[in-house]
Every structure is written in structure tokens, then in C-alpha cells.
PDB file of C-alpha atoms in Angstrom:
ATOM      1  CA  UNK A   1     -12.000 -19.362   6.800  1.00 93.00           C
ATOM      2  CA  UNK A   2     -12.743 -18.342   3.244  1.00 96.00           C
ATOM      3  CA  UNK A   3     -12.323 -14.633   2.562  1.00 97.00           C
ATOM      4  CA  UNK A   4     -13.546 -12.820  -0.541  1.00 98.00           C
ATOM      5  CA  UNK A   5     -12.105  -9.338  -1.004  1.00 98.00           C
ATOM      6  CA  UNK A   6     -14.208  -6.974  -3.112  1.00 98.00           C
ATOM      7  CA  UNK A   7     -12.921  -3.744  -4.666  1.00 95.00           C
ATOM      8  CA  UNK A   8     -13.825  -1.331  -7.425  1.00 94.00           C
ATOM      9  CA  UNK A   9     -10.129  -1.260  -8.292  1.00 91.00           C
ATOM     10  CA  UNK A  10      -7.286  -2.743  -6.291  1.00 88.00           C
ATOM     11  CA  UNK A  11      -5.645   0.144  -4.383  1.00 77.00           C
ATOM     12  CA  UNK A  12      -1.941   0.104  -5.344  1.00 80.00           C
ATOM     13  CA  UNK A  13      -2.160  -3.658  -5.786  1.00 88.00           C
ATOM     14  CA  UNK A  14      -2.502  -4.148  -2.031  1.00 92.00           C
ATOM     15  CA  UNK A  15      -5.510  -6.451  -2.218  1.00 94.00           C
ATOM     16  CA  UNK A  16      -3.889  -8.985  -4.516  1.00 94.00           C
ATOM     17  CA  UNK A  17      -0.712  -8.745  -2.431  1.00 95.00           C
ATOM     18  CA  UNK A  18      -2.654  -9.678   0.707  1.00 96.00           C
ATOM     19  CA  UNK A  19      -4.417 -12.537  -1.070  1.00 95.00           C
ATOM     20  CA  UNK A  20      -1.164 -14.016  -2.298  1.00 93.00           C
ATOM     21  CA  UNK A  21       0.519 -13.600   1.076  1.00 94.00           C
ATOM     22  CA  UNK A  22      -2.351 -15.172   3.017  1.00 93.00           C
ATOM     23  CA  UNK A  23      -2.559 -18.073   0.586  1.00 92.00           C
ATOM     24  CA  UNK A  24       1.191 -18.645   0.878  1.00 88.00           C
ATOM     25  CA  UNK A  25       0.658 -18.785   4.635  1.00 82.00           C
ATOM     26  CA  UNK A  26      -2.459 -20.925   4.340  1.00 61.00           C
ATOM     27  CA  UNK A  27      -1.197 -23.742   6.555  1.00 56.00           C
ATOM     28  CA  UNK A  28      -0.298 -21.264   9.267  1.00 59.00           C
ATOM     29  CA  UNK A  29      -3.312 -18.961   9.008  1.00 61.00           C
ATOM     30  CA  UNK A  30      -5.939 -21.540   7.996  1.00 79.00           C
ATOM     31  CA  UNK A  31      -7.446 -19.040   5.583  1.00 88.00           C
ATOM     32  CA  UNK A  32      -7.906 -18.858   1.838  1.00 93.00           C
ATOM     33  CA  UNK A  33      -8.335 -15.494   0.173  1.00 96.00           C
ATOM     34  CA  UNK A  34      -9.596 -14.331  -3.240  1.00 97.00           C
ATOM     35  CA  UNK A  35     -10.232 -10.860  -4.655  1.00 96.00           C
ATOM     36  CA  UNK A  36     -12.783  -9.655  -7.198  1.00 96.00           C
ATOM     37  CA  UNK A  37     -12.299  -6.294  -8.929  1.00 94.00           C
ATOM     38  CA  UNK A  38     -14.475  -4.218 -11.213  1.00 92.00           C
ATOM     39  CA  UNK A  39     -12.090  -1.746 -12.853  1.00 86.00           C
ATOM     40  CA  UNK A  40      -8.429  -1.170 -13.684  1.00 76.00           C
ATOM     41  CA  UNK A  41      -6.995   2.320 -13.446  1.00 66.00           C
ATOM     42  CA  UNK A  42      -3.804   3.806 -14.814  1.00 55.00           C
ATOM     43  CA  UNK A  43      -1.542   1.393 -16.692  1.00 48.00           C
ATOM     44  CA  UNK A  44       0.184  -0.194 -13.720  1.00 51.00           C
ATOM     45  CA  UNK A  45      -0.757  -3.784 -14.538  1.00 60.00           C
ATOM     46  CA  UNK A  46      -0.998  -5.060 -10.993  1.00 69.00           C
ATOM     47  CA  UNK A  47      -1.983  -8.683 -10.751  1.00 77.00           C
ATOM     48  CA  UNK A  48      -5.629  -9.684 -11.044  1.00 87.00           C
ATOM     49  CA  UNK A  49      -7.645 -12.580  -9.703  1.00 93.00           C
ATOM     50  CA  UNK A  50     -11.354 -12.453 -10.531  1.00 94.00           C
ATOM     51  CA  UNK A  51     -11.721  -9.341 -12.694  1.00 93.00           C
ATOM     52  CA  UNK A  52     -15.359  -8.820 -13.664  1.00 93.00           C
ATOM     53  CA  UNK A  53     -14.775  -7.386 -17.176  1.00 90.00           C
ATOM     54  CA  UNK A  54     -12.706 -10.482 -17.983  1.00 89.00           C
ATOM     55  CA  UNK A  55     -15.378 -12.762 -16.548  1.00 91.00           C
ATOM     56  CA  UNK A  56     -18.031 -11.131 -18.714  1.00 88.00           C
ATOM     57  CA  UNK A  57     -16.075 -11.879 -21.893  1.00 78.00           C
ATOM     58  CA  UNK A  58     -16.699 -14.840 -24.227  1.00 71.00           C
ATOM     59  CA  UNK A  59     -14.621 -17.163 -22.020  1.00 62.00           C
ATOM     60  CA  UNK A  60     -16.003 -15.889 -18.739  1.00 62.00           C
ATOM     61  CA  UNK A  61     -18.744 -18.385 -17.951  1.00 75.00           C
ATOM     62  CA  UNK A  62     -16.590 -20.594 -15.748  1.00 82.00           C
ATOM     63  CA  UNK A  63     -15.237 -17.574 -13.889  1.00 87.00           C
ATOM     64  CA  UNK A  64     -18.718 -16.225 -13.199  1.00 92.00           C
ATOM     65  CA  UNK A  65     -19.711 -19.579 -11.753  1.00 92.00           C
ATOM     66  CA  UNK A  66     -16.626 -19.503  -9.541  1.00 94.00           C
ATOM     67  CA  UNK A  67     -17.452 -15.963  -8.376  1.00 96.00           C
ATOM     68  CA  UNK A  68     -21.009 -16.970  -7.547  1.00 96.00           C
ATOM     69  CA  UNK A  69     -19.748 -19.939  -5.553  1.00 97.00           C
ATOM     70  CA  UNK A  70     -17.336 -17.693  -3.629  1.00 98.00           C
ATOM     71  CA  UNK A  71     -20.113 -15.221  -2.858  1.00 98.00           C
ATOM     72  CA  UNK A  72     -22.203 -18.078  -1.511  1.00 98.00           C
ATOM     73  CA  UNK A  73     -19.554 -19.906   0.497  1.00 98.00           C
ATOM     74  CA  UNK A  74     -17.122 -17.268   1.775  1.00 98.00           C
ATOM     75  CA  UNK A  75     -17.117 -16.635   5.502  1.00 98.00           C
ATOM     76  CA  UNK A  76     -15.944 -13.017   5.178  1.00 98.00           C
ATOM     77  CA  UNK A  77     -16.712 -10.318   2.625  1.00 98.00           C
ATOM     78  CA  UNK A  78     -13.835  -7.852   2.861  1.00 98.00           C
ATOM     79  CA  UNK A  79     -14.642  -4.571   1.091  1.00 98.00           C
ATOM     80  CA  UNK A  80     -11.835  -2.220   0.041  1.00 97.00           C
ATOM     81  CA  UNK A  81     -12.171   1.562  -0.189  1.00 93.00           C
ATOM     82  CA  UNK A  82     -15.540   2.759  -1.470  1.00 91.00           C
ATOM     83  CA  UNK A  83     -16.890  -0.706  -2.266  1.00 96.00           C
ATOM     84  CA  UNK A  84     -19.808  -2.090  -0.306  1.00 97.00           C
ATOM     85  CA  UNK A  85     -22.522  -4.690  -0.696  1.00 98.00           C
ATOM     86  CA  UNK A  86     -24.306  -2.591  -3.323  1.00 98.00           C
ATOM     87  CA  UNK A  87     -21.413  -2.766  -5.780  1.00 97.00           C
ATOM     88  CA  UNK A  88     -22.735  -4.810  -8.684  1.00 97.00           C
ATOM     89  CA  UNK A  89     -20.338  -7.515  -9.837  1.00 96.00           C
ATOM     90  CA  UNK A  90     -21.680  -8.444 -13.239  1.00 94.00           C
ATOM     91  CA  UNK A  91     -24.920 -10.330 -12.571  1.00 95.00           C
ATOM     92  CA  UNK A  92     -24.284 -10.505  -8.822  1.00 97.00           C
ATOM     93  CA  UNK A  93     -24.954  -8.160  -5.922  1.00 98.00           C
ATOM     94  CA  UNK A  94     -23.012  -8.900  -2.715  1.00 98.00           C
ATOM     95  CA  UNK A  95     -26.000  -7.707  -0.657  1.00 98.00           C
ATOM     96  CA  UNK A  96     -27.827 -10.865  -1.727  1.00 98.00           C
ATOM     97  CA  UNK A  97     -25.164 -13.003  -0.052  1.00 98.00           C
ATOM     98  CA  UNK A  98     -24.656 -11.199   3.280  1.00 97.00           C
ATOM     99  CA  UNK A  99     -26.596 -13.433   5.693  1.00 96.00           C
ATOM    100  CA  UNK A 100     -24.286 -15.435   7.924  1.00 95.00           C
ATOM    101  CA  UNK A 101     -21.141 -13.636   6.772  1.00 98.00           C
ATOM    102  CA  UNK A 102     -18.780 -11.289   8.558  1.00 98.00           C
ATOM    103  CA  UNK A 103     -18.334  -7.960   6.767  1.00 98.00           C
ATOM    104  CA  UNK A 104     -15.116  -5.926   6.803  1.00 98.00           C
ATOM    105  CA  UNK A 105     -14.613  -2.385   5.510  1.00 98.00           C
ATOM    106  CA  UNK A 106     -11.013  -1.464   4.690  1.00 98.00           C
ATOM    107  CA  UNK A 107     -10.237   2.211   4.007  1.00 97.00           C
ATOM    108  CA  UNK A 108      -7.146   3.164   1.992  1.00 94.00           C
ATOM    109  CA  UNK A 109      -7.319   6.951   2.026  1.00 90.00           C
ATOM    110  CA  UNK A 110      -9.495   7.452  -1.053  1.00 90.00           C
ATOM    111  CA  UNK A 111     -10.162  11.171  -1.513  1.00 90.00           C
ATOM    112  CA  UNK A 112     -13.892  10.630  -0.870  1.00 93.00           C
ATOM    113  CA  UNK A 113     -13.037   9.219   2.549  1.00 95.00           C
ATOM    114  CA  UNK A 114     -10.410  11.840   3.391  1.00 94.00           C
ATOM    115  CA  UNK A 115     -12.721  14.696   2.407  1.00 95.00           C
ATOM    116  CA  UNK A 116     -15.633  13.468   4.544  1.00 97.00           C
ATOM    117  CA  UNK A 117     -14.744  10.591   6.873  1.00 97.00           C
ATOM    118  CA  UNK A 118     -17.774  11.265   9.057  1.00 97.00           C
ATOM    119  CA  UNK A 119     -20.058  10.238   6.189  1.00 97.00           C
ATOM    120  CA  UNK A 120     -18.425   6.808   6.156  1.00 97.00           C
ATOM    121  CA  UNK A 121     -18.415   6.527   9.958  1.00 98.00           C
ATOM    122  CA  UNK A 122     -22.112   7.380  10.090  1.00 98.00           C
ATOM    123  CA  UNK A 123     -22.878   4.821   7.398  1.00 97.00           C
ATOM    124  CA  UNK A 124     -21.006   2.069   9.248  1.00 98.00           C
ATOM    125  CA  UNK A 125     -22.655   2.989  12.556  1.00 98.00           C
ATOM    126  CA  UNK A 126     -26.109   2.864  10.981  1.00 97.00           C
ATOM    127  CA  UNK A 127     -25.360  -0.572   9.550  1.00 96.00           C
ATOM    128  CA  UNK A 128     -23.842  -1.841  12.796  1.00 97.00           C
ATOM    129  CA  UNK A 129     -20.504  -2.436  11.053  1.00 97.00           C
ATOM    130  CA  UNK A 130     -17.632  -2.596  13.541  1.00 98.00           C
ATOM    131  CA  UNK A 131     -15.036  -4.599  11.606  1.00 98.00           C
ATOM    132  CA  UNK A 132     -13.142  -1.593  10.261  1.00 98.00           C
ATOM    133  CA  UNK A 133      -9.570  -1.351   8.962  1.00 98.00           C
ATOM    134  CA  UNK A 134      -7.399   1.521   7.755  1.00 98.00           C
ATOM    135  CA  UNK A 135      -4.228   1.136   5.728  1.00 97.00           C
ATOM    136  CA  UNK A 136      -2.068   3.884   7.295  1.00 96.00           C
ATOM    137  CA  UNK A 137      -1.958   5.291  10.843  1.00 97.00           C
ATOM    138  CA  UNK A 138      -2.972   8.811   9.798  1.00 96.00           C
ATOM    139  CA  UNK A 139      -6.418   7.456   8.883  1.00 97.00           C
ATOM    140  CA  UNK A 140      -6.980   6.518  12.536  1.00 98.00           C
ATOM    141  CA  UNK A 141      -7.371  10.238  13.187  1.00 97.00           C
ATOM    142  CA  UNK A 142     -10.357  10.171  10.841  1.00 97.00           C
ATOM    143  CA  UNK A 143     -11.812   6.847  12.008  1.00 98.00           C
ATOM    144  CA  UNK A 144     -10.460   6.129  15.499  1.00 98.00           C
ATOM    145  CA  UNK A 145     -12.721   3.108  15.993  1.00 98.00           C
ATOM    146  CA  UNK A 146     -10.852   1.267  13.218  1.00 98.00           C
ATOM    147  CA  UNK A 147      -7.778  -0.954  13.462  1.00 98.00           C
ATOM    148  CA  UNK A 148      -4.644  -0.129  11.516  1.00 98.00           C
ATOM    149  CA  UNK A 149      -3.696  -2.924   9.121  1.00 98.00           C
ATOM    150  CA  UNK A 150      -0.290  -2.169   7.570  1.00 98.00           C
ATOM    151  CA  UNK A 151       0.227  -2.909   3.908  1.00 97.00           C
ATOM    152  CA  UNK A 152       2.869  -5.412   2.874  1.00 97.00           C
ATOM    153  CA  UNK A 153       5.408  -6.128   0.184  1.00 96.00           C
ATOM    154  CA  UNK A 154       6.658  -9.617  -0.767  1.00 96.00           C
ATOM    155  CA  UNK A 155      10.238  -8.995   0.295  1.00 97.00           C
ATOM    156  CA  UNK A 156      11.506 -12.290  -1.142  1.00 96.00           C
ATOM    157  CA  UNK A 157      10.245 -11.522  -4.660  1.00 96.00           C
ATOM    158  CA  UNK A 158      13.169 -10.584  -6.949  1.00 97.00           C
ATOM    159  CA  UNK A 159      11.614  -7.204  -7.797  1.00 96.00           C
ATOM    160  CA  UNK A 160      11.518  -6.309  -4.110  1.00 97.00           C
ATOM    161  CA  UNK A 161      15.099  -7.325  -3.328  1.00 98.00           C
ATOM    162  CA  UNK A 162      18.167  -5.066  -3.402  1.00 98.00           C
ATOM    163  CA  UNK A 163      20.296  -5.259  -6.546  1.00 97.00           C
ATOM    164  CA  UNK A 164      23.858  -4.212  -7.285  1.00 93.00           C
ATOM    165  CA  UNK A 165      23.927  -0.490  -7.943  1.00 91.00           C
ATOM    166  CA  UNK A 166      26.528   1.856  -9.362  1.00 87.00           C
ATOM    167  CA  UNK A 167      27.812   3.896  -6.410  1.00 86.00           C
ATOM    168  CA  UNK A 168      30.005   6.295  -8.337  1.00 81.00           C
ATOM    169  CA  UNK A 169      28.804   9.475  -9.972  1.00 81.00           C
ATOM    170  CA  UNK A 170      25.665  11.296  -8.977  1.00 92.00           C
ATOM    171  CA  UNK A 171      22.765  10.541  -6.709  1.00 97.00           C
ATOM    172  CA  UNK A 172      19.871   8.848  -8.499  1.00 97.00           C
ATOM    173  CA  UNK A 173      16.456   9.596  -7.005  1.00 98.00           C
ATOM    174  CA  UNK A 174      13.284   7.699  -7.959  1.00 98.00           C
ATOM    175  CA  UNK A 175       9.744   8.991  -7.492  1.00 98.00           C
ATOM    176  CA  UNK A 176       6.560   7.250  -8.665  1.00 94.00           C
ATOM    177  CA  UNK A 177       3.533   9.431  -7.931  1.00 91.00           C
ATOM    178  CA  UNK A 178       0.127   8.041  -8.792  1.00 79.00           C
ATOM    179  CA  UNK A 179      -1.253  11.542  -8.246  1.00 79.00           C
ATOM    180  CA  UNK A 180       1.370  14.283  -8.369  1.00 81.00           C
ATOM    181  CA  UNK A 181      -0.857  16.738  -6.502  1.00 80.00           C
ATOM    182  CA  UNK A 182      -0.855  14.450  -3.447  1.00 84.00           C
ATOM    183  CA  UNK A 183       2.791  13.386  -3.501  1.00 94.00           C
ATOM    184  CA  UNK A 184       4.735  16.686  -3.276  1.00 96.00           C
ATOM    185  CA  UNK A 185       6.035  16.120  -6.789  1.00 96.00           C
ATOM    186  CA  UNK A 186       6.321  19.846  -7.507  1.00 96.00           C
ATOM    187  CA  UNK A 187       8.420  20.287  -4.366  1.00 97.00           C
ATOM    188  CA  UNK A 188      10.740  17.489  -5.432  1.00 98.00           C
ATOM    189  CA  UNK A 189      11.119  18.874  -8.955  1.00 97.00           C
ATOM    190  CA  UNK A 190      11.942  22.327  -7.585  1.00 97.00           C
ATOM    191  CA  UNK A 191      14.510  20.964  -5.124  1.00 98.00           C
ATOM    192  CA  UNK A 192      16.236  18.763  -7.715  1.00 98.00           C
ATOM    193  CA  UNK A 193      16.403  21.721 -10.092  1.00 97.00           C
ATOM    194  CA  UNK A 194      17.832  23.933  -7.353  1.00 97.00           C
ATOM    195  CA  UNK A 195      20.475  21.383  -6.389  1.00 97.00           C
ATOM    196  CA  UNK A 196      21.423  20.737 -10.005  1.00 96.00           C
ATOM    197  CA  UNK A 197      21.853  24.446 -10.680  1.00 96.00           C
ATOM    198  CA  UNK A 198      24.123  24.637  -7.640  1.00 96.00           C
ATOM    199  CA  UNK A 199      26.416  22.086  -9.287  1.00 95.00           C
ATOM    200  CA  UNK A 200      25.303  18.979  -7.379  1.00 96.00           C
ATOM    201  CA  UNK A 201      24.862  15.824  -9.481  1.00 95.00           C
ATOM    202  CA  UNK A 202      21.325  14.724  -8.547  1.00 97.00           C
ATOM    203  CA  UNK A 203      19.328  12.840 -11.177  1.00 95.00           C
ATOM    204  CA  UNK A 204      15.593  12.305 -10.895  1.00 97.00           C
ATOM    205  CA  UNK A 205      13.791   9.329 -12.425  1.00 97.00           C
ATOM    206  CA  UNK A 206      10.148  10.429 -12.414  1.00 97.00           C
ATOM    207  CA  UNK A 207       8.251   7.179 -12.947  1.00 95.00           C
ATOM    208  CA  UNK A 208       4.795   7.888 -14.269  1.00 90.00           C
ATOM    209  CA  UNK A 209       2.030   5.617 -15.553  1.00 84.00           C
ATOM    210  CA  UNK A 210       4.096   2.542 -16.388  1.00 89.00           C
ATOM    211  CA  UNK A 211       3.468  -1.134 -15.560  1.00 88.00           C
ATOM    212  CA  UNK A 212       4.258  -2.000 -11.976  1.00 88.00           C
ATOM    213  CA  UNK A 213       7.084  -4.387 -12.903  1.00 91.00           C
ATOM    214  CA  UNK A 214       8.848  -1.630 -14.853  1.00 93.00           C
ATOM    215  CA  UNK A 215       8.268   0.821 -12.019  1.00 94.00           C
ATOM    216  CA  UNK A 216       9.851  -1.551  -9.503  1.00 95.00           C
ATOM    217  CA  UNK A 217      12.825  -2.279 -11.750  1.00 96.00           C
ATOM    218  CA  UNK A 218      13.523   1.425 -12.196  1.00 97.00           C
ATOM    219  CA  UNK A 219      13.320   1.982  -8.454  1.00 97.00           C
ATOM    220  CA  UNK A 220      15.779  -0.858  -7.884  1.00 97.00           C
ATOM    221  CA  UNK A 221      18.357   0.992  -9.988  1.00 96.00           C
ATOM    222  CA  UNK A 222      18.121   4.150  -7.860  1.00 97.00           C
ATOM    223  CA  UNK A 223      19.883   5.133  -4.639  1.00 98.00           C
ATOM    224  CA  UNK A 224      17.040   7.109  -3.075  1.00 98.00           C
ATOM    225  CA  UNK A 225      13.266   6.880  -3.196  1.00 98.00           C
ATOM    226  CA  UNK A 226      11.152   9.947  -2.497  1.00 98.00           C
ATOM    227  CA  UNK A 227       7.660   9.003  -1.284  1.00 97.00           C
ATOM    228  CA  UNK A 228       5.934  12.242  -0.187  1.00 97.00           C
ATOM    229  CA  UNK A 229       5.781  14.719   2.703  1.00 97.00           C
ATOM    230  CA  UNK A 230       2.155  14.329   3.782  1.00 95.00           C
ATOM    231  CA  UNK A 231       2.969  13.098   7.286  1.00 96.00           C
ATOM    232  CA  UNK A 232       2.483   9.394   6.618  1.00 95.00           C
ATOM    233  CA  UNK A 233       4.008   6.810   4.263  1.00 96.00           C
ATOM    234  CA  UNK A 234       2.747   5.054   1.143  1.00 93.00           C
ATOM    235  CA  UNK A 235       3.164   1.654  -0.464  1.00 94.00           C
ATOM    236  CA  UNK A 236       6.011   3.237  -2.417  1.00 95.00           C
ATOM    237  CA  UNK A 237       7.917   3.643   0.862  1.00 97.00           C
ATOM    238  CA  UNK A 238       7.579  -0.048   1.640  1.00 98.00           C
ATOM    239  CA  UNK A 239       8.760  -0.977  -1.850  1.00 97.00           C
ATOM    240  CA  UNK A 240      11.842   1.219  -1.520  1.00 98.00           C
ATOM    241  CA  UNK A 241      12.691  -0.036   1.954  1.00 98.00           C
ATOM    242  CA  UNK A 242      12.453  -3.630   0.773  1.00 98.00           C
ATOM    243  CA  UNK A 243      14.691  -2.845  -2.202  1.00 98.00           C
ATOM    244  CA  UNK A 244      17.351  -1.403   0.068  1.00 98.00           C
ATOM    245  CA  UNK A 245      16.951   2.265  -0.842  1.00 98.00           C
ATOM    246  CA  UNK A 246      17.254   5.360   1.306  1.00 98.00           C
ATOM    247  CA  UNK A 247      13.577   6.313   1.511  1.00 98.00           C
ATOM    248  CA  UNK A 248      12.534   9.907   2.116  1.00 98.00           C
ATOM    249  CA  UNK A 249       9.104  10.657   3.584  1.00 98.00           C
ATOM    250  CA  UNK A 250       7.704  13.292   5.905  1.00 97.00           C
ATOM    251  CA  UNK A 251       6.614  11.040   8.753  1.00 97.00           C
ATOM    252  CA  UNK A 252       5.069  13.048  11.584  1.00 97.00           C
ATOM    253  CA  UNK A 253       5.197  12.035  15.248  1.00 97.00           C
ATOM    254  CA  UNK A 254       1.760  10.393  15.205  1.00 97.00           C
ATOM    255  CA  UNK A 255       2.707   8.087  12.369  1.00 97.00           C
ATOM    256  CA  UNK A 256       6.196   7.415  13.723  1.00 98.00           C
ATOM    257  CA  UNK A 257       4.724   6.343  17.078  1.00 98.00           C
ATOM    258  CA  UNK A 258       2.291   3.893  15.476  1.00 98.00           C
ATOM    259  CA  UNK A 259       4.912   2.530  13.085  1.00 98.00           C
ATOM    260  CA  UNK A 260       7.387   2.033  15.931  1.00 98.00           C
ATOM    261  CA  UNK A 261       4.771   0.190  17.993  1.00 98.00           C
ATOM    262  CA  UNK A 262       3.952  -2.195  15.146  1.00 98.00           C
ATOM    263  CA  UNK A 263       7.577  -2.676  14.143  1.00 98.00           C
ATOM    264  CA  UNK A 264       8.713  -3.227  17.712  1.00 98.00           C
ATOM    265  CA  UNK A 265      11.572  -0.761  17.370  1.00 98.00           C
ATOM    266  CA  UNK A 266      12.131   2.982  17.604  1.00 97.00           C
ATOM    267  CA  UNK A 267      14.938   2.682  15.061  1.00 97.00           C
ATOM    268  CA  UNK A 268      12.987   3.514  11.902  1.00 98.00           C
ATOM    269  CA  UNK A 269      14.875   3.677   8.596  1.00 98.00           C
ATOM    270  CA  UNK A 270      13.023   6.518   6.877  1.00 98.00           C
ATOM    271  CA  UNK A 271      14.973   9.671   6.047  1.00 98.00           C
ATOM    272  CA  UNK A 272      12.554  12.310   7.321  1.00 98.00           C
ATOM    273  CA  UNK A 273      11.874  15.499   5.366  1.00 98.00           C
ATOM    274  CA  UNK A 274       8.708  17.423   6.136  1.00 97.00           C
ATOM    275  CA  UNK A 275       9.087  20.469   3.903  1.00 97.00           C
ATOM    276  CA  UNK A 276      10.985  21.707   0.856  1.00 97.00           C
ATOM    277  CA  UNK A 277      13.929  23.072   2.846  1.00 98.00           C
ATOM    278  CA  UNK A 278      14.385  19.801   4.732  1.00 98.00           C
ATOM    279  CA  UNK A 279      14.119  17.846   1.504  1.00 98.00           C
ATOM    280  CA  UNK A 280      16.890  19.924  -0.070  1.00 98.00           C
ATOM    281  CA  UNK A 281      19.073  19.383   2.981  1.00 98.00           C
ATOM    282  CA  UNK A 282      18.496  15.614   3.056  1.00 98.00           C
ATOM    283  CA  UNK A 283      19.232  15.210  -0.655  1.00 98.00           C
ATOM    284  CA  UNK A 284      22.350  17.363  -0.346  1.00 98.00           C
ATOM    285  CA  UNK A 285      23.560  15.198   2.550  1.00 97.00           C
ATOM    286  CA  UNK A 286      22.916  11.948   0.688  1.00 97.00           C
ATOM    287  CA  UNK A 287      24.524  13.213  -2.515  1.00 96.00           C
ATOM    288  CA  UNK A 288      27.579  14.294  -0.548  1.00 94.00           C
ATOM    289  CA  UNK A 289      28.046  10.908   1.119  1.00 95.00           C
ATOM    290  CA  UNK A 290      27.061   8.000  -1.105  1.00 95.00           C
ATOM    291  CA  UNK A 291      28.621   5.603   1.396  1.00 95.00           C
ATOM    292  CA  UNK A 292      26.197   6.782   4.063  1.00 96.00           C
ATOM    293  CA  UNK A 293      23.344   6.544   1.552  1.00 97.00           C
ATOM    294  CA  UNK A 294      24.316   2.920   0.932  1.00 97.00           C
ATOM    295  CA  UNK A 295      24.338   2.186   4.686  1.00 97.00           C
ATOM    296  CA  UNK A 296      20.862   3.673   5.082  1.00 98.00           C
ATOM    297  CA  UNK A 297      19.633   1.465   2.255  1.00 98.00           C
ATOM    298  CA  UNK A 298      21.064  -1.613   3.939  1.00 98.00           C
ATOM    299  CA  UNK A 299      19.275  -0.601   7.154  1.00 98.00           C
ATOM    300  CA  UNK A 300      16.063  -0.230   5.146  1.00 98.00           C
ATOM    301  CA  UNK A 301      16.257  -3.796   3.892  1.00 98.00           C
ATOM    302  CA  UNK A 302      17.051  -5.203   7.348  1.00 98.00           C
ATOM    303  CA  UNK A 303      14.090  -3.305   8.780  1.00 98.00           C
ATOM    304  CA  UNK A 304      11.702  -4.973   6.343  1.00 98.00           C
ATOM    305  CA  UNK A 305      13.181  -8.415   6.921  1.00 98.00           C
ATOM    306  CA  UNK A 306      13.175  -8.115  10.704  1.00 98.00           C
ATOM    307  CA  UNK A 307      10.195  -5.872  11.460  1.00 98.00           C
ATOM    308  CA  UNK A 308       7.866  -5.642   8.439  1.00 98.00           C
ATOM    309  CA  UNK A 309       7.997  -9.022   6.733  1.00 97.00           C
ATOM    310  CA  UNK A 310       5.180 -10.313   4.579  1.00 96.00           C
ATOM    311  CA  UNK A 311       4.576 -13.087   7.099  1.00 94.00           C
ATOM    312  CA  UNK A 312       4.246 -10.642   9.997  1.00 96.00           C
ATOM    313  CA  UNK A 313       1.873  -8.286   8.197  1.00 97.00           C
ATOM    314  CA  UNK A 314      -0.285 -11.032   6.685  1.00 95.00           C
ATOM    315  CA  UNK A 315      -0.368 -12.728  10.077  1.00 93.00           C
ATOM    316  CA  UNK A 316      -1.797  -9.560  11.609  1.00 95.00           C
ATOM    317  CA  UNK A 317      -4.619  -9.630   9.067  1.00 96.00           C
ATOM    318  CA  UNK A 318      -5.212 -13.321   9.723  1.00 93.00           C
ATOM    319  CA  UNK A 319      -5.466 -12.573  13.456  1.00 93.00           C
ATOM    320  CA  UNK A 320      -8.061  -9.900  12.712  1.00 96.00           C
ATOM    321  CA  UNK A 321     -10.198 -12.282  10.670  1.00 95.00           C
ATOM    322  CA  UNK A 322      -9.948 -15.007  13.289  1.00 92.00           C
ATOM    323  CA  UNK A 323     -11.363 -12.626  15.903  1.00 94.00           C
ATOM    324  CA  UNK A 324     -14.475 -11.777  13.840  1.00 94.00           C
TER     325      UNK A 324
END
């Protein structure tokens, strides 16, 4: 099958990651995947495939022809976040190419969806759209008719592997919030300040608005990654687990149950902190026992290799497409 993913902007680089993973597994999955995007946001420099502003430039004629051919010949149009068939892609409108194609809608927790999921559900019902995916288990509460498709990280890529770290001195904590208001950044800053004033050597690397490669390299140098305490996990969690870090997130029971079912194990590597007091306690524990912190990081990496590999996650998406 030929799949064309369509997105306004690629959410946390997940679309291009899926395309690359599926294409690496092409012989196994019998699929080829491309992604077309309309905008870039922030300065994260995630990879691009068919990026409309580039195609509209002086050298874009060949790319526009390729996009048109993909719109004509793809078996599946896979829309991410708020994108749908009325998203204009330069001179093309996906709605003109829908006949005979399967359509997928893939929600990633955009604030428009979280603030009014029923609007999206009603829209999909009216259109008869039943091929629905969500990127994290918490979104199943908002759209229970969907299927959870976990995100992936390419665990064999050098930027996603553990590196040698300095295990003497203080505890180095990394945090890379795309939106600080949604990632408990203020809580983390307050806790780190409190611990530092108490004499504990805890150093925070707040990674903000830098290219993705730099972000990943800075995370690799840390001991701990703080994701957020919103009840679920983000792509940042998966990056930190793959890199062999102790990853802190406030996973609630709903999310833990779904993650355990997918992973095939109840032994989840996340260090759970659901509020500011728990976060302070967890960081104090990790700072007081760097050896234990190192063991947790090793467990994190094994978890990704054994239970959340790129091949497993991409295979789940391939299975979904094959059932359309």
C-alpha cells in the first residue's frame, strides 16, 4: 500500500519518524509512506519530506509533480491533527483525490481537540470516518472509538542511544518543553530551586527552542529527564527512555494500564511523580543515589529495546493500515 501522510506541521516530528520507520520495514510491511507538510513551527528542525513552501520555490516544479502523483496514486490519506481534505497544499486540494482511498484521522492532543473533542467526533461521524487514531492513551477518554497508536523513536540512531555520562558530582536534569504551560515547567523550576537552596546539587538544563539534534544531544548528557505531570507521557519520555535516562512523568493508572498492555509487561521504567511534592521527593532520591539513577536508566533502555522498539510500533501502524 502507498500511504500519504498530510499535516499542517509535523507534531514533534512523529510523522516523519513513522514514514522513515515504515520505509525501513518496507519488505516486512509491504507499505511505502510519504509525508507532506505545510508549515514549520518553533526552530526544532525536524526532518522534512515534501514541504509545500519548499515545493513552491523556484526549484519546486519537480516536487509539485511528485506530490500530485502521490495524491493520485496513494491508497491511504493519513491526516495528522487538525488537517483534513480541505487543507490546501499549494495548488492541490486533497478533497479532489478522495475517491477510492481510505482516509485516516490521527489526533495528537492539539489544544483545539483537547478543548472540544466532541466537535471532532461529530465531524467524523457525519463524514462516516471510522479510521481514527490517537497518539497517547489519555486521548481515548476523549475519543473512545479511536485506536491508540503509540509514537516511536528510532532506538538504533546514535542520538537515541545511551552515551557515557559523568556519574560524579550533582544530578543533571534535562527538560525540553515545547509549551511550558502544558509541561509543569514552573513546578520543576520551583522544585529545583528548593532543592538547590537546601544544599542538594541538582542542575537543570532547560532546553528551549533549539534544533532537535541539539536537544537530543543535551538530553543524552543528562542523568534524568523530566517530561511532565499531566497523567500521560510525551515523545520526550520516549526519547529519554531510549537514551537510557531516568525519566520522570506523572503517569496515572489509566495510562499505565494501556502502556502495560501494549508493552506486554507491568514493569514500566518511568519514575512516577504526579505533583510538586512527589517530584521533589523523586529528585531528592535520585540525587542521593546516583548508582540507583544509573540502574533506572539502564532499565529504561532495555524497556525500549524489548517492549517499545521502532519495529514493534511501526508494525502496529502497518497492521492498522492493512485492516482498512
